[in-house]
Coordinates of C-alpha atoms and ligand atoms in Angstrom, one line a residue:
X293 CA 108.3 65.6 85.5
X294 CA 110.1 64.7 82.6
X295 CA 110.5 61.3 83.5
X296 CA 106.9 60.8 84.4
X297 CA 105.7 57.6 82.5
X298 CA 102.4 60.0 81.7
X299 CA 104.1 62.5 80.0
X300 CA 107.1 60.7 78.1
X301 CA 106.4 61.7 74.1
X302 CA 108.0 58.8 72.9
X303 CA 105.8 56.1 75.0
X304 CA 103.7 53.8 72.6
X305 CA 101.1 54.4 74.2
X306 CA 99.0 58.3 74.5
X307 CA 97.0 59.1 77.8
X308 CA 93.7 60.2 77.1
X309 CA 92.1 62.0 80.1
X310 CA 88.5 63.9 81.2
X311 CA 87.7 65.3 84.0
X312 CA 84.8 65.6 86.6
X313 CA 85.3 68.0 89.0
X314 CA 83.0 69.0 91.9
X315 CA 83.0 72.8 93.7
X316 CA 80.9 73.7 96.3
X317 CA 79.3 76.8 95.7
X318 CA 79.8 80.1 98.4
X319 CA 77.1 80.0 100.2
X320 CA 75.8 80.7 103.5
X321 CA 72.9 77.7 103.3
X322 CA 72.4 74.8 101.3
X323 CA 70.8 73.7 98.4
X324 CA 67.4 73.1 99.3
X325 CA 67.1 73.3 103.3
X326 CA 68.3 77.2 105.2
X327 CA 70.9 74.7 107.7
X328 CA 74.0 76.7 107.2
X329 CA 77.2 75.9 105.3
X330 CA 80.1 75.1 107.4
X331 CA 83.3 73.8 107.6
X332 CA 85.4 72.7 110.6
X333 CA 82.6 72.4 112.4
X334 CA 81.2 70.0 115.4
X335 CA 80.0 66.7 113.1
X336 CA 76.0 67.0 112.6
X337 CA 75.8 70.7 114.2
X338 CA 74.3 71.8 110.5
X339 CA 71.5 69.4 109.5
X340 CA 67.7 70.4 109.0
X341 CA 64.9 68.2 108.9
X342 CA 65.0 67.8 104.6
X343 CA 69.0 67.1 105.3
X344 CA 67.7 64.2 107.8
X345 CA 64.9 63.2 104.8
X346 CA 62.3 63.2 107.7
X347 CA 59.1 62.2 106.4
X348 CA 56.9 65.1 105.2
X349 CA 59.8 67.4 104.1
X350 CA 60.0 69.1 100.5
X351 CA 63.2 70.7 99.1
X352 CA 63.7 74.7 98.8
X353 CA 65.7 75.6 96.1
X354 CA 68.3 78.7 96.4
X355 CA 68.4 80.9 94.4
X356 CA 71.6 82.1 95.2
X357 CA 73.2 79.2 94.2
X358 CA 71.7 78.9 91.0
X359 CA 73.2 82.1 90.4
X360 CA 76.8 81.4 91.1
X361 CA 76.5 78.0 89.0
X362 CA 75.5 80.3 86.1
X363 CA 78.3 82.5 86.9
X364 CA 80.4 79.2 86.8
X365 CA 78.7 78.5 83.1
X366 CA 79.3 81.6 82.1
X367 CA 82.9 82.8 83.1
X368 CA 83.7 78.9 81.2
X369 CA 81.9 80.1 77.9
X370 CA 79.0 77.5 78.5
X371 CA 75.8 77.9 77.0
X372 CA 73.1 78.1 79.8
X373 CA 69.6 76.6 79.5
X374 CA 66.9 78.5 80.1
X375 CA 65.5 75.4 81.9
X376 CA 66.8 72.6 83.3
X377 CA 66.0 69.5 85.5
X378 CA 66.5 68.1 89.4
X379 CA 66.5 64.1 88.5
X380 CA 66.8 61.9 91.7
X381 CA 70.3 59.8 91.5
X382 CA 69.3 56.7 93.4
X383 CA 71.9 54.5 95.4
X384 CA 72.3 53.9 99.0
X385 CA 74.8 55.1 101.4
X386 CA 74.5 55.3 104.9
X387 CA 75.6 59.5 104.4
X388 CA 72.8 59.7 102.3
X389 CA 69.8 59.4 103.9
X390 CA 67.5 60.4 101.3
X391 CA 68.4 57.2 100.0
X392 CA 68.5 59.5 96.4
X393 CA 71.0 62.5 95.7
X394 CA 69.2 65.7 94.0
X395 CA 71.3 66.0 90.3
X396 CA 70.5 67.0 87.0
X397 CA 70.9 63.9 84.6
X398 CA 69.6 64.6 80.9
X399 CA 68.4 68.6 80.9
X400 CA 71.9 69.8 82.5
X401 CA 72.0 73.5 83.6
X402 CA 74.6 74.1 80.9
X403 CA 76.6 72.5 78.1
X404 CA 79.3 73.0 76.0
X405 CA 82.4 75.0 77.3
X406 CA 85.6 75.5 77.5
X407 CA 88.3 76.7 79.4
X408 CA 92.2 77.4 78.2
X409 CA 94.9 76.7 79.9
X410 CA 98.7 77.3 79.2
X411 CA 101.0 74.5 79.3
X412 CA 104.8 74.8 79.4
X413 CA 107.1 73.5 76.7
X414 CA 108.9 71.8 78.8
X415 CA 105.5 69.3 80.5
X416 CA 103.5 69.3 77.2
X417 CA 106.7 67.2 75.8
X418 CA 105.5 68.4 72.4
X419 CA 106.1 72.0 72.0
X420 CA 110.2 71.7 72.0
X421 CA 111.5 73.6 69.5
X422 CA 114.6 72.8 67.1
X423 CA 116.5 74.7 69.2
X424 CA 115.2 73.1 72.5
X425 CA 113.6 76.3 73.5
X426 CA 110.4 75.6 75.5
X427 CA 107.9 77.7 74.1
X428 CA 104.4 78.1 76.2
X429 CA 101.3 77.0 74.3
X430 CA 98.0 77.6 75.3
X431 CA 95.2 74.7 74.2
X432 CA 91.1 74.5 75.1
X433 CA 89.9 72.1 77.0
X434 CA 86.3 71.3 76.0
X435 CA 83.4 71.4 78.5
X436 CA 80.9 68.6 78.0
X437 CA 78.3 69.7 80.7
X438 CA 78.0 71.9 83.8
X439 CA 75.2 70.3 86.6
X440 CA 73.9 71.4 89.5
X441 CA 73.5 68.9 92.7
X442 CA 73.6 68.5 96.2
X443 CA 77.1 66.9 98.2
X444 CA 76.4 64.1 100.6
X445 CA 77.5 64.0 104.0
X446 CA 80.7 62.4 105.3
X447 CA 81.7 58.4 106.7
X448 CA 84.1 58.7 109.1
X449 CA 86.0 55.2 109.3
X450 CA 87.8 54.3 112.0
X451 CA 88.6 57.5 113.7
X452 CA 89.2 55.4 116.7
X453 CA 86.3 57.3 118.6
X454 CA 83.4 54.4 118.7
X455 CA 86.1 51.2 118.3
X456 CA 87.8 50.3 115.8
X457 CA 85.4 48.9 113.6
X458 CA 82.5 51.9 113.5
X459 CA 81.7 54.2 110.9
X460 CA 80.4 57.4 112.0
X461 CA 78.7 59.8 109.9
X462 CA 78.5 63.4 109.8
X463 CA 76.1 65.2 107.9
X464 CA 77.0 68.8 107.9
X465 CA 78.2 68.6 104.6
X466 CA 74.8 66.7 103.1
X467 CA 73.2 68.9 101.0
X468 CA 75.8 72.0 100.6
X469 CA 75.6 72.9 96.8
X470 CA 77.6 72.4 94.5
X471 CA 78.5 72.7 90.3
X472 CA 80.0 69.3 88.8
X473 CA 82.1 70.4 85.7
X474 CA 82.8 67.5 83.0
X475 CA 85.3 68.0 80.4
X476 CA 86.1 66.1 76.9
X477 CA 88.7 63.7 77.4
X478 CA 90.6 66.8 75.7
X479 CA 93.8 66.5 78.5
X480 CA 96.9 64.4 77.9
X481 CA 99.0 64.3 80.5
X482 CA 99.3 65.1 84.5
X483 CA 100.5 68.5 83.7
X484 CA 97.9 69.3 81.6
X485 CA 95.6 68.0 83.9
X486 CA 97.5 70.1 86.8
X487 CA 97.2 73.3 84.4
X488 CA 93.4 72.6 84.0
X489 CA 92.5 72.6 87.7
X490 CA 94.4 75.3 88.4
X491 CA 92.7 77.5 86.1
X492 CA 89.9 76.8 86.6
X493 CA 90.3 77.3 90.9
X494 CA 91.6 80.3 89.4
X495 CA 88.5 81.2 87.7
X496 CA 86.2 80.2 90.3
X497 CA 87.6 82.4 92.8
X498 CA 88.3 85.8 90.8
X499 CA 83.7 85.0 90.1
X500 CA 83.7 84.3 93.8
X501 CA 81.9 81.3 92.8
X502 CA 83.8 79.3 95.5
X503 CA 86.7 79.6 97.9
X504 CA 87.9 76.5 95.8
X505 CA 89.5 75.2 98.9
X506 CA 91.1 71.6 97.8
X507 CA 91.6 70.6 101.6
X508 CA 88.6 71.7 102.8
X509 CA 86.5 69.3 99.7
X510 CA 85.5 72.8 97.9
X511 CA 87.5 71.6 94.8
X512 CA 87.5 67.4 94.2
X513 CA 87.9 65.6 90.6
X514 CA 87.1 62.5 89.7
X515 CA 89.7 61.5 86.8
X516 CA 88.6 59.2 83.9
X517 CA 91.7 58.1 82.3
X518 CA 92.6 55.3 79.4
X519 CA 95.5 54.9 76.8
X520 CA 95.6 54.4 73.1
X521 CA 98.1 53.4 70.7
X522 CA 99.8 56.9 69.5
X523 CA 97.7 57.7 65.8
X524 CA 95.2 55.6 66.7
X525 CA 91.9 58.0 66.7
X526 CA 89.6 55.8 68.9
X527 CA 89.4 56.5 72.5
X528 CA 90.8 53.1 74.9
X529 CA 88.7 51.9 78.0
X530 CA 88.6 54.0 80.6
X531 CA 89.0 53.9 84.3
X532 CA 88.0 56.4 86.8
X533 CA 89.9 57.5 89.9
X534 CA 87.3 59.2 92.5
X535 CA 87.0 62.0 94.8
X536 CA 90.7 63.2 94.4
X537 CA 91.6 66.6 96.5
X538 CA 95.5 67.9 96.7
X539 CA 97.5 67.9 93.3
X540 CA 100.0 65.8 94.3
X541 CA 98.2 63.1 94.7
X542 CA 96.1 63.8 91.2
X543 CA 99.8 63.6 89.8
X544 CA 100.9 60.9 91.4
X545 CA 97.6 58.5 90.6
X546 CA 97.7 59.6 87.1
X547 CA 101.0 58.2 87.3
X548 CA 100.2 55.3 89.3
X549 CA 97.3 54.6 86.9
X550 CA 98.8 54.9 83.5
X551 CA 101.6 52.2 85.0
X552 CA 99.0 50.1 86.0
X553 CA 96.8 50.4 82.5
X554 CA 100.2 50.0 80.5
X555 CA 101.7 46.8 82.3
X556 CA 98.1 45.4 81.3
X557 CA 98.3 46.5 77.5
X558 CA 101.4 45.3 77.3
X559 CA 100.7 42.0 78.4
X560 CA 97.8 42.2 75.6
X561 CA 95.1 42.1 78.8
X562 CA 92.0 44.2 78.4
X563 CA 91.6 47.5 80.4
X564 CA 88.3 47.1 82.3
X565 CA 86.3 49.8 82.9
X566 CA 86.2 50.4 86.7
X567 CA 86.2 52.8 89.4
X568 CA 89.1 53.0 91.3
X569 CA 91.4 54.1 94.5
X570 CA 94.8 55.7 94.9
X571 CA 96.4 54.6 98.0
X572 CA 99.3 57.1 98.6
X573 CA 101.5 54.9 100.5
X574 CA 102.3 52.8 98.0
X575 CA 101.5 54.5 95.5
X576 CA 99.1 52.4 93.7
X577 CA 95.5 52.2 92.1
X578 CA 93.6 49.5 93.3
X579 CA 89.8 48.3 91.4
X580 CA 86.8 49.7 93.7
X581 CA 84.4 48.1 91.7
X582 CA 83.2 47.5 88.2
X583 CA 81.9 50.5 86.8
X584 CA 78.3 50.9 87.3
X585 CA 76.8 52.7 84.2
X586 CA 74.0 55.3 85.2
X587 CA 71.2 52.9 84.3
X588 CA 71.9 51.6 87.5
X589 CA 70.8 55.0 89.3
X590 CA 67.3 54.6 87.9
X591 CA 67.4 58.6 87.6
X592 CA 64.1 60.4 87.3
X593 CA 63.0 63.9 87.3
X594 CA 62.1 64.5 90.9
X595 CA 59.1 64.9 91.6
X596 CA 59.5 67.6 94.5
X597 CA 60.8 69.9 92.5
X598 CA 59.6 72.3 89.4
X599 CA 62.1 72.9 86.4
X600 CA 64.6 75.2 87.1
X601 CA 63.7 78.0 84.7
X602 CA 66.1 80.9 84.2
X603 CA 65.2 84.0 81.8
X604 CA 67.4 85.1 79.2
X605 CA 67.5 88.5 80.5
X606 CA 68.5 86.8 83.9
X607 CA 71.3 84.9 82.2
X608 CA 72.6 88.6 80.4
X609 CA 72.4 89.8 84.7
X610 CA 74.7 87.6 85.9
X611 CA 76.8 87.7 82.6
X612 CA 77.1 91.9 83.0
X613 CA 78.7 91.4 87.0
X614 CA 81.8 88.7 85.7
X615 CA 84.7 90.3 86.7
X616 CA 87.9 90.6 84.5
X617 CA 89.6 87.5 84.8
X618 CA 93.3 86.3 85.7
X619 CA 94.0 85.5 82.1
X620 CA 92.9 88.8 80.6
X621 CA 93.9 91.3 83.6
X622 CA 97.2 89.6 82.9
X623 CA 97.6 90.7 79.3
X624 CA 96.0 94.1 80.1
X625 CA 98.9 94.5 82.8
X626 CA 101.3 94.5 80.2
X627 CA 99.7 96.1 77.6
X628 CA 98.4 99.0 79.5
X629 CA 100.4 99.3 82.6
X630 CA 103.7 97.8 81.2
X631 CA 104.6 95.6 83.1
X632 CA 107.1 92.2 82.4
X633 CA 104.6 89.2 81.9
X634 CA 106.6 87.7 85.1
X635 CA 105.4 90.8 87.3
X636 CA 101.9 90.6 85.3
X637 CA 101.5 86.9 85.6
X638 CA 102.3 86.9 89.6
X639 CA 100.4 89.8 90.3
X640 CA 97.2 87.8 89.0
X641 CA 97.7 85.1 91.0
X642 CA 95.0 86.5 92.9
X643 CA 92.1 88.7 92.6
X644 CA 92.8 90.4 95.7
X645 CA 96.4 90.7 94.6
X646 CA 95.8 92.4 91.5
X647 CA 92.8 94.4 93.4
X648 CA 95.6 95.8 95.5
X649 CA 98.4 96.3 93.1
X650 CA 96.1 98.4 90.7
X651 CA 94.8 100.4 93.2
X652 CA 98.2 101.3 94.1
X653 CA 99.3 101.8 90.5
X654 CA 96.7 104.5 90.2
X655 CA 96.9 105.8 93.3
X656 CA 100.7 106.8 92.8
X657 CA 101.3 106.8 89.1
X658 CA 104.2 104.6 87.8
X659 CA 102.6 101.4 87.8
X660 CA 106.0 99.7 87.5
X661 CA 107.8 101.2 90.3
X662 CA 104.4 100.2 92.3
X663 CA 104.8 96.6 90.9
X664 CA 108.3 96.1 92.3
X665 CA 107.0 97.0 95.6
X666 CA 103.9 95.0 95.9
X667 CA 105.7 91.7 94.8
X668 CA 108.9 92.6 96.6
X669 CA 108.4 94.2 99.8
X670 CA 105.0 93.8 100.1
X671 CA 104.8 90.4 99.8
X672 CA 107.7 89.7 102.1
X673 CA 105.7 92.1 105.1
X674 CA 103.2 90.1 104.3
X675 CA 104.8 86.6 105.0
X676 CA 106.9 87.8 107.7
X677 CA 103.0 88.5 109.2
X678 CA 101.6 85.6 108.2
X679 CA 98.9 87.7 106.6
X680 CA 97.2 87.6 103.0
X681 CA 96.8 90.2 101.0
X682 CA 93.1 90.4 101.5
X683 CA 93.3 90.6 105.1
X684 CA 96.5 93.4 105.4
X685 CA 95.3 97.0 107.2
X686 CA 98.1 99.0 104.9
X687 CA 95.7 100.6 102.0
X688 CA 96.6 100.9 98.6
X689 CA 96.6 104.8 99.2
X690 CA 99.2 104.6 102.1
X691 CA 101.7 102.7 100.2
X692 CA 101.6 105.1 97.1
X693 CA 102.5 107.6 99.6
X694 CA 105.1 105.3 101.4
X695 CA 106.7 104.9 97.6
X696 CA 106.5 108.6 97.1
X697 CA 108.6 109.4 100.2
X698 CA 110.9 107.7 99.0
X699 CA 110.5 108.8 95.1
X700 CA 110.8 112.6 96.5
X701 CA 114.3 111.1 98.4
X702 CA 112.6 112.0 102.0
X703 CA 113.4 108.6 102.8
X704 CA 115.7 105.4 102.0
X705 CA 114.1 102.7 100.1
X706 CA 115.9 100.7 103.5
X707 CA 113.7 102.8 105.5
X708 CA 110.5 102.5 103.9
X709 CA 110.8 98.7 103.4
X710 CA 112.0 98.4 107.1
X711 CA 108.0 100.0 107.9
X712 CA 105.8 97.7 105.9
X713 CA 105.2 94.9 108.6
X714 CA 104.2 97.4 110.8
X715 CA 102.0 99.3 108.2
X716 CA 100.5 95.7 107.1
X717 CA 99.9 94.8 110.7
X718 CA 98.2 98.1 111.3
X719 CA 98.2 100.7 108.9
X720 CA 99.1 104.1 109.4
X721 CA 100.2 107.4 107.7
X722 CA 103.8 106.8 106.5
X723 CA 104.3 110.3 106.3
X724 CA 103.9 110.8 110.1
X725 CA 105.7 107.5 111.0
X726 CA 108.8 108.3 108.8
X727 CA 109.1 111.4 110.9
X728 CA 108.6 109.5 114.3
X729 CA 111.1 107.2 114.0
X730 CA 113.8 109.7 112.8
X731 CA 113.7 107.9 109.3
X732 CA 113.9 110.9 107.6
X733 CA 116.9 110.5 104.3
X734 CA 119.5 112.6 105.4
X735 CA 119.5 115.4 102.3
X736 CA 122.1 117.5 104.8
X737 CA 125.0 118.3 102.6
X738 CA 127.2 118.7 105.6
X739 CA 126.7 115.4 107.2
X740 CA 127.0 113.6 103.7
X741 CA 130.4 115.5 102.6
X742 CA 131.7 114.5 105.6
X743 CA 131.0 110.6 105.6
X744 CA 131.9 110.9 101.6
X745 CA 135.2 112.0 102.9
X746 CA 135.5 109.8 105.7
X747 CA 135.1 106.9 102.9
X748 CA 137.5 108.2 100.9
X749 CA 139.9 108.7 103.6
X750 CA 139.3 105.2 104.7
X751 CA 139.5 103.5 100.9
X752 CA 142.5 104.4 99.8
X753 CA 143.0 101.3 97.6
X754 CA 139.6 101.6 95.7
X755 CA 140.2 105.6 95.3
X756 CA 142.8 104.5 93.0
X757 CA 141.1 101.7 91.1
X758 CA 138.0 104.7 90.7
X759 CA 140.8 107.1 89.0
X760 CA 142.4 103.9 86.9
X761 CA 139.5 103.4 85.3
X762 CA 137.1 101.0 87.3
X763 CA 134.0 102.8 87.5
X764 CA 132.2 99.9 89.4
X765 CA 134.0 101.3 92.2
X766 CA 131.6 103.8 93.0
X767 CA 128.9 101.5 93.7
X768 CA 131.1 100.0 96.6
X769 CA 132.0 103.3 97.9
X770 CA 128.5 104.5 98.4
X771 CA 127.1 101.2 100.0
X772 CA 130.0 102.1 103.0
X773 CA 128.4 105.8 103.1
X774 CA 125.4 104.6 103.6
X775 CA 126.4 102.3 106.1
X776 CA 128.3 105.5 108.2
X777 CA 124.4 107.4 107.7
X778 CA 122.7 104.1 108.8
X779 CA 121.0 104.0 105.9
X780 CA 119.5 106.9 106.0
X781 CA 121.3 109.1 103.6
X782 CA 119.7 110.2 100.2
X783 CA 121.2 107.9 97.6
X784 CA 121.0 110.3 94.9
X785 CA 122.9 113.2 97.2
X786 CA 125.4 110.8 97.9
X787 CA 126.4 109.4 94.4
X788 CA 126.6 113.2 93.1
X789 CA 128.9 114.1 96.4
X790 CA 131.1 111.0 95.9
X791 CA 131.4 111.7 92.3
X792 CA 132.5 114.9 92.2
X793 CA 135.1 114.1 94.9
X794 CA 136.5 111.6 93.2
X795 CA 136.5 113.5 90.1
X796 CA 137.9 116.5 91.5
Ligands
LIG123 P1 80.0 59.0 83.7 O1 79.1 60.1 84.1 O2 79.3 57.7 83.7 O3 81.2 58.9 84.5 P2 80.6 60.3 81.2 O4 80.4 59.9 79.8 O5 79.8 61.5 81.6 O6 80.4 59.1 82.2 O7 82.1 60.7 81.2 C1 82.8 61.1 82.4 C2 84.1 61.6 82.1 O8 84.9 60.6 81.5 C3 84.2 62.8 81.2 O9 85.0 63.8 81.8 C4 84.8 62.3 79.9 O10 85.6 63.3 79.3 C5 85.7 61.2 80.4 N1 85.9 60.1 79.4 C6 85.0 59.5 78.6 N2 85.6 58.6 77.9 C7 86.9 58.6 78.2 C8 88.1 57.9 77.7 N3 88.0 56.9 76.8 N4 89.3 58.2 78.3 C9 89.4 59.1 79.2 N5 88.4 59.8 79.7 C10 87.1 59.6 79.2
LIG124 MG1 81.7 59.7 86.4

């Protein structure tokens, strides 16, 4: 990243970028017609008469997805308006067959946010300290606005379905609703940009405001971008890359771009502003078009529709149910659970991640032993079942008492780990399973004094190196009892046995 033209701190030139970015909101119909969301699904098996703009038709508004947008505002420190307005955004495409798209132009749900995100030392290229220590810093991003308004539908070039040169269109997505978040031109580089986005898919999915999905178009960002002369205070023309969804290719066009605008500058050409295309092939932005401004949408407060009028005491509802956040669960793991900000910060990733792990924690008591399972042992059951953690049948109860088995030496830490796919897969009492499969720890003195002193027996070479001095011997020793119990020997029974053997 380091070498990333964006990023370098000792460029001439800064790179100033904002960002528009569009989330479809969770729900089950759209934003003014009861056709249902959905995704993966046949093209134009989700349309309703006011998706079609039949004559006649009037737009319903839900009122579901008002509240998640406010949740949106909210959980992003935004200031709602108690009323707002639907403005028609006129301009003709053939997945639009309105012929207008149902926004909100100059009475905006909500204004002025912010949302912080934590850059690393190392990408910020500014935070290096004397020593070259890379110290995290954390920096708000402003929030200019927060909308609401209504997707389009989908052109479908060249899919090779209706010859080569058709466009088809789909309209199941026309009309799903959606929030369109505007920042300050407050980022300044790729990473920060990269930081942003994944806060704030982050914060969207902990509110359940949206699955945030970047493949499936749930999370897309439009990214304004310009340069100006380090120092210099006023803001350079800017261009805009559109409807960007993975975050390598946000990287790489903000790489692509800031080439492009710097060969330009450096020739003393003019930046014009423009709306453009990353084509990841070649890994270039090419010029769309010339920016439009929004004159040319002729917006106007539809006429369909009513203001949207919220209460306060609506706004303090949907304020009360925002959940804890990653950033703050995060802190509060350390603090009251104590827990490394590594093992904190990974097991926030998530709100079902940290959902399990604290029901876990509670359920058996030492939050950090519970901790080192989740992200160890768990995880890898997990993977190995191709599962998430929101969709596991082990319960936070019946891995407490899985850790206790092994806490209370009935069984091996071996053993117990050796059960989780299984318990993932299907749940079950670990109790009753440890004794099924024999995985009992052997606490038997008998059979452990014997395999101590077949080790012993066995090792003569390390016995002696033990009784010169080398104390890390011991640790070798027991890992070949266990191997003679299969694993299945109490650790702590063995290490007293072998110790005072050795130290007979
Ligand atoms: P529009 O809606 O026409 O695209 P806005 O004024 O709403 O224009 O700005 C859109 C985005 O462009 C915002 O995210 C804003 O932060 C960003 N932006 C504005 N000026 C600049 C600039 N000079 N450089 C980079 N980004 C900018
Ligand atoms: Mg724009």
């Amino acid at each position: 990243m380091a070498d990333h033209a964006s990023q370098s701190p000792d460029s001439k030139y800064e790179v100033v970028i904002g960002l528009e970015t569009h989330v479809h909101l969770r729900t089950a119909s759209k934003l003014f017609s009861p056709a249902p969301v959905l995704y993966g699904e046949e093209p134009n098996h989700s349309v309703h008469p006011v998706c079609l703009a039949l004559p006649g038709v009037l737009p319903v508004l839900n009122r579901h997805a008002v509240e998640l947008a406010i949740r949106a505002c909210l959980a992003t420190h935004c200031t709602v308006h108690e009323r707002s307005i639907f403005a028609r955004k006129n301009y003709f495409y053939p997945d639009l067959p309105k012929g207008y798209q149902i926004s909100q132009f100059e009475e905006p749900l909500a204004t002025k946010g912010w949302i912080e995100i934590v850059i690393d030392g190392a990408d910020s290229g500014e935070s290096v300290s004397e020593k070259g220590d890379v110290e995290p810093t954390n920096k708000r991003i402003r929030l200019t606005r927060i909308h609401m308004e209504e997707d389009a539908g989908k052109s479908i070039h060249d899919e090779g379905i209706a010859g080569s040169d058709a466009t088809l269109v789909d309209l199941n997505r026309c009309g799903v609703p959606l929030v369109e978040i505007v920042s300050e031109p407050d980022l300044r580089s790729a990473a920060e940009v990269s930081a942003y986005l994944r806060t704030l898919r982050s914060l969207l999915r902990y509110t359940e405001v949206s699955h945030a999905d970047m493949e499936l178009g749930q999370l897309r960002c439009d990214v304004n971008i310009s340069l100006r002369i380090r120092g210099e205070q006023e803001y350079g023309t800017r261009t805009e890359l559109k409807n960007l969804n993975s975050f390598r290719f946000i990287e790489e066009a903000i790489e692509a771009e800031v080439k492009r605008q710097t060969a330009i500058l450096d020739e003393g050409g003019e930046i014009l502003q423009a709306t453009l295309r990353y084509d990841p092939e070649r890994r270039e932005t090419f010029v769309m078009r010339l920016k439009e401004d929004s004159d040319d949408y002729r917006y106007f407060p539809d006429p369909d529709l009513i203001p949207l009028v919220v209460s306060a005491q609506e706004i303090e509802r949907i304020r009360r149910q925002i959940p804890e956040l990653a950033e703050q669960k995060c802190e509060r793991f350390q603090s009251e659970h104590g827990l490394s900000e590594y093992a904190a910060t990974q097991l926030t990733q998530t709100r079902a991640l940290s959902d399990f792990f604290e029901a876990t924690a509670v359920a058996h008591g030492q939050p950090k032993s519970v901790a080192n399972w989740v992200l160890r042992d768990v995880m890898q059951a997990t993977k190995e079942c191709d599962l998430e953690i929101d969709a596991i049948a082990l319960t936070p109860e019946q891995l407490a008492n899985l850790i206790r088995l092994v806490d209370d030496g009935k069984t091996t830490a071996k053993s117990a780990s050796a059960l989780l796919p299984e318990l993932v897969r299907l749940g079950g009492d670990p109790v009753a399973l440890v004794r099924e499969r024999g995985l009992e720890a052997v606490s038997d003195t008998g059979v452990i004094d014997q395999a101590v002193a077949d080790v012993i027996a066995e090792n003569p070479e390390n016995v002696e190196k033990y009784h010169q001095g080398d104390e890390k011997v011991i640790n070798f020793l027991m890992g070949q009892v266990m191997k003679k119990t299969q694993g299945k020997a109490n650790p702590a029974s063995v290490r007293e046995a072998l110790a005072r053997v050795l130290d007979q």
